[in-house]
Amino acid sequence: MELYNENFDNVPSLVKRLVGSEEIAGKIELNNGEMLYVTLLMNGGKVGDFYRYDTPNDPNSKFGPSITVESDEETVREILDSDDRLRKAVEEMNDGSLNVEVEGYFRKTVFWSIKQLYS
């Protein structure tokens, strides 16, 4: 959260448009086999709030996420350690180790554009 917000000026405008003011659910399988469930509440493209919970469905969500991200800890760490995080994330999506589901026509169009530009 802090890393993203601190580097917000470097975030491509398409990504800012995609995440805008959305609720993003993250489901990450940790190396020890446990699951990490998190929600990011975006505000103007920045992370406004971030929290974790113990069940697959966020008990605090009122409408459900518009973007859902599923992966494993190793993949997430590889993306975070990359010099080009967005390109690495798209590479992992194309390889099938990072799954991103996007709701809504506009979001799907922006998401498709990101994948095309960074493949």
Coordinates of C-alpha atoms in Angstrom, one line a residue:
M1 CA 0.0 0.0 0.0
E2 CA 2.7 2.5 1.0
L3 CA 5.0 1.5 -1.9
Y4 CA 2.1 2.1 -4.4
N5 CA 0.9 5.3 -2.9
E6 CA 4.5 6.7 -2.6
N7 CA 5.1 6.0 -6.3
F8 CA 1.6 7.1 -7.4
D9 CA 3.1 9.7 -9.9
N10 CA 4.8 6.8 -11.7
V11 CA 1.7 4.7 -12.0
P12 CA 0.4 4.6 -15.6
S13 CA -2.8 6.6 -16.2
L14 CA -4.6 3.4 -17.5
V15 CA -3.9 1.7 -14.2
K16 CA -5.2 4.7 -12.3
R17 CA -8.3 4.7 -14.4
L18 CA -8.8 0.9 -13.8
V19 CA -8.5 1.0 -10.0
G20 CA -10.1 4.5 -9.6
S21 CA -12.4 4.2 -6.6
E22 CA -12.9 0.5 -6.7
E23 CA -13.0 -2.3 -4.1
I24 CA -10.3 -4.8 -4.9
A25 CA -10.2 -8.3 -3.3
G26 CA -7.0 -10.2 -3.0
K27 CA -6.7 -13.9 -2.4
I28 CA -3.1 -15.0 -2.0
E29 CA -1.9 -18.6 -1.1
L30 CA 1.0 -18.2 1.2
N31 CA 4.1 -20.4 1.1
N32 CA 3.0 -22.1 4.3
G33 CA -0.3 -23.2 2.6
E34 CA -2.5 -20.7 4.4
M35 CA -4.7 -18.2 2.6
L36 CA -4.3 -14.4 2.9
Y37 CA -7.5 -12.5 2.1
V38 CA -7.3 -8.7 1.8
T39 CA -9.3 -5.8 0.5
L40 CA -8.0 -2.6 -0.9
L41 CA -10.4 0.3 -1.0
M42 CA -9.2 2.7 -3.7
N43 CA -9.8 6.4 -3.7
G44 CA -8.9 8.4 -6.8
G45 CA -6.5 5.7 -7.9
K46 CA -4.7 5.6 -4.6
V47 CA -5.1 3.0 -1.9
G48 CA -7.4 4.6 0.7
D49 CA -7.7 1.6 3.0
F50 CA -6.3 -1.9 3.2
Y51 CA -7.3 -4.7 5.6
R52 CA -7.2 -8.4 5.9
Y53 CA -9.8 -11.0 7.0
D54 CA -10.0 -14.7 7.7
T55 CA -12.7 -15.9 5.2
P56 CA -12.9 -16.0 1.4
N57 CA -15.6 -13.4 1.4
D58 CA -15.0 -9.9 3.0
P59 CA -17.4 -9.6 5.9
N60 CA -17.1 -5.7 5.7
S61 CA -18.0 -5.5 1.9
K62 CA -21.3 -3.8 1.1
F63 CA -21.4 -4.4 -2.7
G64 CA -18.6 -6.9 -3.4
P65 CA -15.3 -6.3 -5.2
S66 CA -15.2 -5.0 -8.7
I67 CA -11.7 -6.4 -9.2
T68 CA -10.5 -9.7 -7.8
V69 CA -6.9 -10.8 -7.8
E70 CA -5.8 -14.4 -7.0
S71 CA -2.3 -15.7 -6.9
D72 CA 0.4 -17.2 -4.7
E73 CA 3.0 -15.5 -2.4
E74 CA 5.9 -16.4 -4.7
T75 CA 4.3 -14.7 -7.7
V76 CA 3.4 -11.6 -5.7
R77 CA 6.9 -11.3 -4.4
E78 CA 8.3 -11.7 -8.0
I79 CA 6.1 -8.8 -9.2
L80 CA 7.0 -6.6 -6.2
D81 CA 10.8 -7.3 -6.7
S82 CA 10.6 -6.5 -10.5
D83 CA 12.0 -3.3 -12.0
D84 CA 8.9 -3.2 -14.2
R85 CA 6.0 -4.4 -12.0
L86 CA 3.2 -3.8 -14.4
R87 CA 4.9 -5.7 -17.3
K88 CA 5.8 -8.5 -14.8
A89 CA 2.2 -8.6 -13.6
V90 CA 0.9 -8.9 -17.2
E91 CA 3.5 -11.6 -17.8
E92 CA 2.3 -13.6 -14.8
M93 CA -1.3 -13.1 -16.0
N94 CA -0.4 -14.5 -19.4
D95 CA 1.4 -17.4 -17.7
G96 CA -1.7 -18.1 -15.5
S97 CA 0.0 -17.6 -12.1
L98 CA -1.9 -14.3 -11.5
N99 CA -5.6 -14.3 -12.1
V100 CA -7.4 -11.0 -12.3
E101 CA -11.2 -10.8 -12.7
V102 CA -12.7 -7.4 -13.6
E103 CA -16.4 -6.5 -13.4
G104 CA -18.1 -4.1 -15.8
Y105 CA -17.6 -3.2 -19.5
F106 CA -15.5 -0.1 -18.9
R107 CA -13.2 -1.8 -16.4
K108 CA -12.8 -4.8 -18.8
T109 CA -11.9 -2.5 -21.7
V110 CA -9.3 -0.7 -19.7
F111 CA -7.9 -4.0 -18.3
W112 CA -7.7 -5.4 -21.8
S113 CA -5.8 -2.3 -23.0
I114 CA -3.3 -2.6 -20.1
K115 CA -2.7 -6.3 -21.0
Q116 CA -2.2 -5.4 -24.7
L117 CA 0.2 -2.5 -24.0
Y118 CA 2.3 -4.4 -21.4
S119 CA 2.5 -7.8 -23.1

